[in-house]
Short mmCIF file of C-alpha atoms and ligand atoms in Angstrom, two decimals:
data_model
loop_
_atom_site.label_atom_id
_atom_site.label_comp_id
_atom_site.label_asym_id
_atom_site.label_seq_id
_atom_site.Cartn_x
_atom_site.Cartn_y
_atom_site.Cartn_z
CA MET A 150 -12.85 -13.83 -3.18
CA LYS A 151 -12.09 -11.00 -0.78
CA VAL A 152 -12.20 -7.62 -2.49
CA PRO A 153 -9.73 -4.99 -1.23
CA ASN A 154 -11.35 -1.96 0.36
CA HIS A 155 -8.88 0.43 -1.28
CA ILE A 156 -6.90 -0.08 -4.49
CA ALA A 157 -4.16 2.34 -5.57
CA ILE A 158 -2.83 2.26 -9.14
CA ILE A 159 0.25 3.74 -10.79
CA LEU A 160 -0.96 4.22 -14.37
CA ASP A 161 2.21 3.52 -16.30
CA GLY A 162 3.12 2.61 -19.85
CA ASN A 163 0.90 4.82 -22.03
CA GLY A 164 3.90 6.15 -23.95
CA ARG A 165 5.54 2.78 -24.61
CA TRP A 166 2.17 1.27 -25.57
CA ALA A 167 1.67 3.98 -28.20
CA LYS A 168 5.25 3.76 -29.47
CA ALA A 169 4.90 0.01 -29.98
CA LYS A 170 1.96 0.80 -32.26
CA GLY A 171 3.91 3.46 -34.16
CA MET A 172 1.72 6.18 -32.67
CA PRO A 173 2.60 9.39 -30.75
CA ARG A 174 2.77 9.26 -26.94
CA GLY A 175 -0.33 11.46 -26.69
CA TYR A 176 -2.38 8.72 -28.31
CA GLY A 177 -1.34 6.42 -25.46
CA HIS A 178 -2.56 8.98 -22.91
CA ILE A 179 -5.92 9.27 -24.67
CA LYS A 180 -6.34 5.49 -24.57
CA GLY A 181 -5.08 5.43 -20.98
CA CYS A 182 -7.68 8.00 -20.05
CA ALA A 183 -10.47 5.95 -21.67
CA ASN A 184 -9.25 2.90 -19.79
CA LEU A 185 -9.39 4.80 -16.51
CA GLU A 186 -13.09 5.44 -17.10
CA SER A 187 -13.85 1.78 -17.67
CA ILE A 188 -11.70 0.56 -14.75
CA CYS A 189 -13.63 2.95 -12.51
CA ASP A 190 -16.87 1.21 -13.55
CA ASP A 191 -15.30 -2.25 -12.96
CA ILE A 192 -13.99 -1.23 -9.54
CA LYS A 193 -17.45 0.01 -8.60
CA ASP A 194 -19.10 -3.22 -9.83
CA LEU A 195 -16.68 -5.31 -7.79
CA GLY A 196 -17.59 -3.43 -4.61
CA VAL A 197 -14.21 -1.77 -4.01
CA LYS A 198 -14.90 1.39 -1.96
CA TYR A 199 -11.75 3.45 -2.61
CA LEU A 200 -9.66 3.92 -5.76
CA THR A 201 -6.61 6.19 -5.94
CA VAL A 202 -4.71 6.70 -9.20
CA TYR A 203 -1.41 8.39 -9.97
CA ALA A 204 -2.08 10.41 -13.10
CA PHE A 205 0.50 13.22 -13.03
CA SER A 206 3.53 13.48 -10.78
CA THR A 207 5.49 16.53 -9.64
CA GLU A 208 8.22 15.21 -11.98
CA ASN A 209 6.00 14.94 -15.05
CA TRP A 210 6.39 18.68 -15.83
CA LYS A 211 9.85 17.76 -17.16
CA ARG A 212 8.31 16.04 -20.19
CA SER A 213 8.26 17.80 -23.55
CA ARG A 214 6.10 20.89 -23.88
CA GLU A 215 4.01 19.08 -26.46
CA GLU A 216 3.32 16.12 -24.15
CA VAL A 217 2.52 18.28 -21.11
CA ASP A 218 0.16 20.46 -23.20
CA GLY A 219 -1.53 17.31 -24.50
CA LEU A 220 -1.99 16.00 -20.95
CA MET A 221 -3.47 19.32 -19.79
CA LYS A 222 -5.95 19.19 -22.68
CA LEU A 223 -6.85 15.65 -21.67
CA PHE A 224 -7.31 16.64 -18.00
CA ARG A 225 -9.63 19.47 -19.07
CA SER A 226 -11.92 17.19 -21.04
CA TYR A 227 -11.70 14.36 -18.51
CA LEU A 228 -12.57 16.55 -15.52
CA LYS A 229 -15.69 17.68 -17.36
CA LYS A 230 -16.72 14.16 -18.42
CA CYS A 231 -16.00 12.83 -14.95
CA MET A 232 -19.14 14.58 -13.62
CA LYS A 233 -21.22 12.06 -15.55
CA SER A 234 -19.24 9.07 -14.22
CA ALA A 235 -19.47 10.52 -10.72
CA GLU A 236 -23.23 10.72 -11.04
CA LYS A 237 -23.53 7.26 -12.58
CA ASN A 238 -21.29 5.55 -10.02
CA LYS A 239 -22.39 7.70 -7.05
CA MET A 240 -18.70 8.43 -6.74
CA ARG A 241 -17.04 11.16 -4.73
CA VAL A 242 -14.01 12.56 -6.55
CA LYS A 243 -11.10 14.22 -4.82
CA VAL A 244 -7.87 15.46 -6.35
CA ILE A 245 -4.73 14.98 -4.25
CA GLY A 246 -1.53 16.90 -4.93
CA ASP A 247 -0.65 20.57 -5.24
CA ILE A 248 -3.17 21.88 -7.75
CA SER A 249 -1.96 25.49 -7.46
CA ALA A 250 0.50 24.80 -10.31
CA PHE A 251 -2.30 24.24 -12.84
CA ASP A 252 -3.94 26.92 -14.99
CA ASP A 253 -6.89 28.62 -13.28
CA ASP A 254 -9.50 26.96 -15.49
CA ILE A 255 -8.18 23.50 -14.55
CA GLN A 256 -8.26 24.43 -10.85
CA ASP A 257 -11.86 25.61 -11.31
CA LYS A 258 -12.84 22.37 -13.01
CA ILE A 259 -11.30 20.37 -10.15
CA LYS A 260 -13.18 22.40 -7.54
CA LYS A 261 -16.46 22.08 -9.46
CA LEU A 262 -16.09 18.32 -9.79
CA GLU A 263 -15.19 17.90 -6.10
CA ASP A 264 -18.10 20.05 -5.07
CA PHE A 265 -20.56 18.38 -7.45
CA SER A 266 -19.66 14.90 -6.15
CA LYS A 267 -19.17 15.68 -2.46
CA ASP A 268 -22.30 13.88 -1.21
CA TYR A 269 -21.77 10.62 -3.12
CA ASN A 270 -20.47 7.75 -1.04
CA GLU A 271 -20.58 4.50 -3.01
CA LEU A 272 -17.08 4.88 -4.45
CA PHE A 273 -14.35 7.29 -3.30
CA PHE A 274 -12.09 8.17 -6.21
CA GLN A 275 -8.83 10.05 -5.63
CA ILE A 276 -6.87 11.37 -8.62
CA ALA A 277 -3.25 12.33 -7.90
CA LEU A 278 -2.37 15.39 -10.01
CA ASN A 279 0.89 17.28 -9.60
CA TYR A 280 1.37 14.84 -6.77
CA GLY A 281 4.58 13.70 -5.10
CA SER A 282 4.57 12.00 -1.74
CA ARG A 283 7.55 13.95 -0.37
CA ASP A 284 5.88 17.19 -1.44
CA GLU A 285 2.62 16.08 0.23
CA ILE A 286 4.47 15.24 3.47
CA LEU A 287 6.37 18.55 3.44
CA ARG A 288 3.21 20.58 2.77
CA GLY A 289 1.56 18.74 5.68
CA VAL A 290 4.54 19.24 8.00
CA ARG A 291 4.57 22.95 7.20
CA ARG A 292 0.91 23.32 8.19
CA LEU A 293 1.46 21.19 11.27
CA ALA A 294 4.44 23.32 12.33
CA HIS A 295 2.35 26.49 11.93
CA ASP A 296 -0.42 24.98 14.07
CA ALA A 297 2.11 24.04 16.75
CA ALA A 298 3.87 27.43 16.65
CA GLU A 299 0.55 29.23 16.96
CA GLY A 300 -0.55 27.09 19.90
CA ARG A 301 -3.32 25.12 18.18
CA LEU A 302 -1.44 21.83 18.49
CA ASP A 303 0.55 20.34 21.36
CA PRO A 304 3.81 18.87 19.91
CA ASP A 305 3.69 16.05 22.50
CA LYS A 306 0.30 14.99 21.18
CA ILE A 307 1.50 14.45 17.58
CA ASP A 308 0.93 10.78 16.77
CA GLU A 309 0.21 8.89 13.52
CA GLY A 310 -3.48 9.79 13.60
CA VAL A 311 -2.79 13.50 14.10
CA PHE A 312 -0.13 13.54 11.37
CA GLU A 313 -2.39 11.77 8.86
CA ASN A 314 -4.89 14.59 9.20
CA TYR A 315 -2.32 16.89 7.57
CA LEU A 316 -1.91 14.69 4.48
CA ASP A 317 -3.93 15.17 1.27
CA THR A 318 -5.48 11.76 2.00
CA ALA A 319 -6.87 12.78 5.42
CA GLY A 320 -9.90 10.64 6.25
CA ILE A 321 -9.15 8.06 3.54
CA PRO A 322 -8.10 4.58 4.71
CA ASP A 323 -4.69 3.31 3.55
CA PRO A 324 -4.64 1.24 0.34
CA ASP A 325 -4.84 -2.56 0.73
CA LEU A 326 -3.49 -3.25 -2.75
CA MET A 327 -1.14 -1.16 -4.93
CA ILE A 328 -0.90 -2.03 -8.61
CA ARG A 329 1.78 -0.71 -10.98
CA THR A 330 1.43 -1.46 -14.66
CA SER A 331 4.09 -1.70 -17.37
CA GLY A 332 7.00 -3.43 -15.70
CA GLU A 333 8.73 -0.84 -13.52
CA LEU A 334 9.36 -2.03 -9.95
CA ARG A 335 9.37 1.18 -7.95
CA LEU A 336 7.03 3.55 -6.13
CA SER A 337 8.08 6.76 -7.88
CA ASN A 338 7.17 8.96 -4.91
CA PHE A 339 3.57 7.66 -4.67
CA LEU A 340 1.83 7.51 -1.25
CA LEU A 341 5.03 6.69 0.68
CA TRP A 342 3.37 7.05 4.08
CA GLN A 343 0.05 5.44 3.12
CA LEU A 344 1.55 2.31 1.50
CA ALA A 345 3.45 1.22 4.64
CA TYR A 346 1.48 -2.06 4.98
CA THR A 347 0.02 -2.36 1.48
CA GLU A 348 0.39 -5.44 -0.74
CA PHE A 349 2.13 -4.68 -4.06
CA TYR A 350 1.26 -6.13 -7.46
CA PHE A 351 3.47 -5.41 -10.47
CA THR A 352 2.55 -6.41 -13.99
CA ASP A 353 4.20 -5.98 -17.40
CA VAL A 354 0.84 -5.13 -18.97
CA PRO A 355 0.82 -1.44 -20.03
CA TRP A 356 -1.96 0.72 -18.62
CA PRO A 357 -4.05 1.02 -21.84
CA ASP A 358 -4.28 -2.81 -21.93
CA PHE A 359 -5.05 -3.24 -18.24
CA HIS A 360 -8.71 -4.26 -18.39
CA LYS A 361 -11.04 -6.12 -16.03
CA PRO A 362 -9.42 -9.60 -16.44
CA GLU A 363 -6.06 -8.07 -15.41
CA LEU A 364 -7.70 -6.36 -12.45
CA LEU A 365 -9.21 -9.68 -11.37
CA LYS A 366 -5.77 -11.34 -11.63
CA ALA A 367 -4.35 -8.69 -9.30
CA ILE A 368 -7.17 -9.23 -6.80
CA GLU A 369 -6.68 -13.02 -6.96
CA LYS A 370 -2.96 -12.58 -6.18
CA TYR A 371 -3.91 -10.27 -3.31
CA ASN A 372 -6.15 -13.04 -1.96
CA GLU A 373 -3.22 -15.47 -1.96
CA ARG A 374 -1.18 -13.15 0.27
CA ASP A 375 -0.91 -13.65 3.97
CA ARG A 376 -1.62 -10.25 5.52
CA ARG A 377 -0.23 -10.33 9.05
CA TYR A 378 0.84 -6.78 9.87
CA GLY A 379 3.74 -8.10 11.90
CA GLY A 380 1.49 -10.38 13.94
CA VAL A 381 1.36 -14.16 14.09
CA LYS A 382 -0.44 -16.12 11.40
CA GLU A 383 -3.78 -17.51 12.54
CA GLU A 384 -3.94 -21.24 11.81
C1 LIG B 593 2.33 7.08 -17.54
O1 LIG B 593 2.65 6.62 -18.80
C2 LIG B 593 1.20 7.95 -17.59
C3 LIG B 593 1.19 9.27 -17.32
C4 LIG B 593 2.33 10.10 -16.94
C5 LIG B 593 -0.05 10.00 -17.42
C6 LIG B 593 -1.24 9.23 -16.94
C7 LIG B 593 -2.40 9.76 -17.57
C8 LIG B 593 -3.46 9.04 -17.95
C9 LIG B 593 -3.69 7.61 -17.73
C10 LIG B 593 -4.51 9.67 -18.73
C11 LIG B 593 -5.26 10.71 -18.11
C12 LIG B 593 -5.63 10.60 -16.71
C13 LIG B 593 -6.52 11.41 -16.20
C14 LIG B 593 -6.80 11.44 -14.76
C15 LIG B 593 -7.29 12.28 -17.08
P1 LIG B 593 4.02 7.06 -19.39
O2 LIG B 593 3.82 8.23 -20.27
O3 LIG B 593 4.98 7.27 -18.26
O4 LIG B 593 4.41 5.84 -20.23
P2 LIG B 593 5.87 5.31 -20.50
O5 LIG B 593 6.42 4.90 -19.15
O6 LIG B 593 5.63 4.16 -21.39
O7 LIG B 593 6.64 6.41 -21.12
#
């Protein structure tokens, strides 16, 4: 079985999973967070080199105060615990998204974790926090426009490679497989540029129940696909 080099996951369904059990939404996020830790281990064991997860979107601030506060509390404890997983899995962690909207202590924890893990290279783990693809593209375009206006960049030399360097994912290869859990069939502003040629896998299984057997199913389906990139199939 061919293992994708880069898997991206939209972690969806924590709230509905908890509701179905008669529990508050926050309980679903706690279980979702625990599942993220174990999927990271599974991904590493399978030999996948890059994992990118969508944990908090630019739209998620619109949720109730109680839910957002609960998520921030969870991020705080997760970012601390993640140092241990980073060490264990020799995993470099990078947060993508606009982190300036988070409280200072969360921003500090992110910087500490990124710095602590910067020399690991067995697994590259990107966590999207306060992330929206349109926002990422606009932030990149703004920097690019400044570089052009100030003479550091020739507008005629702007190609895909140059543009990609202005994205939060600069230097990270595009995902080969994108998984979305819990039944919704949309991208929700996730990696719009980077997913141009990616295979999609949608499942009804909610994120807290998405364990290794489900991951293997997704990789099997990926193996059945015929990835041609617009070329001609090799017989
Ligand atoms: C989607 O479920 C999930 C989120 C908005 C938050 C994702 C967070 C985690 C998996 C836990 C923490 C992650 C980190 C990186 C610490 P939903 O609430 O949209 O579920 P619903 O669609 O059933 O309402």
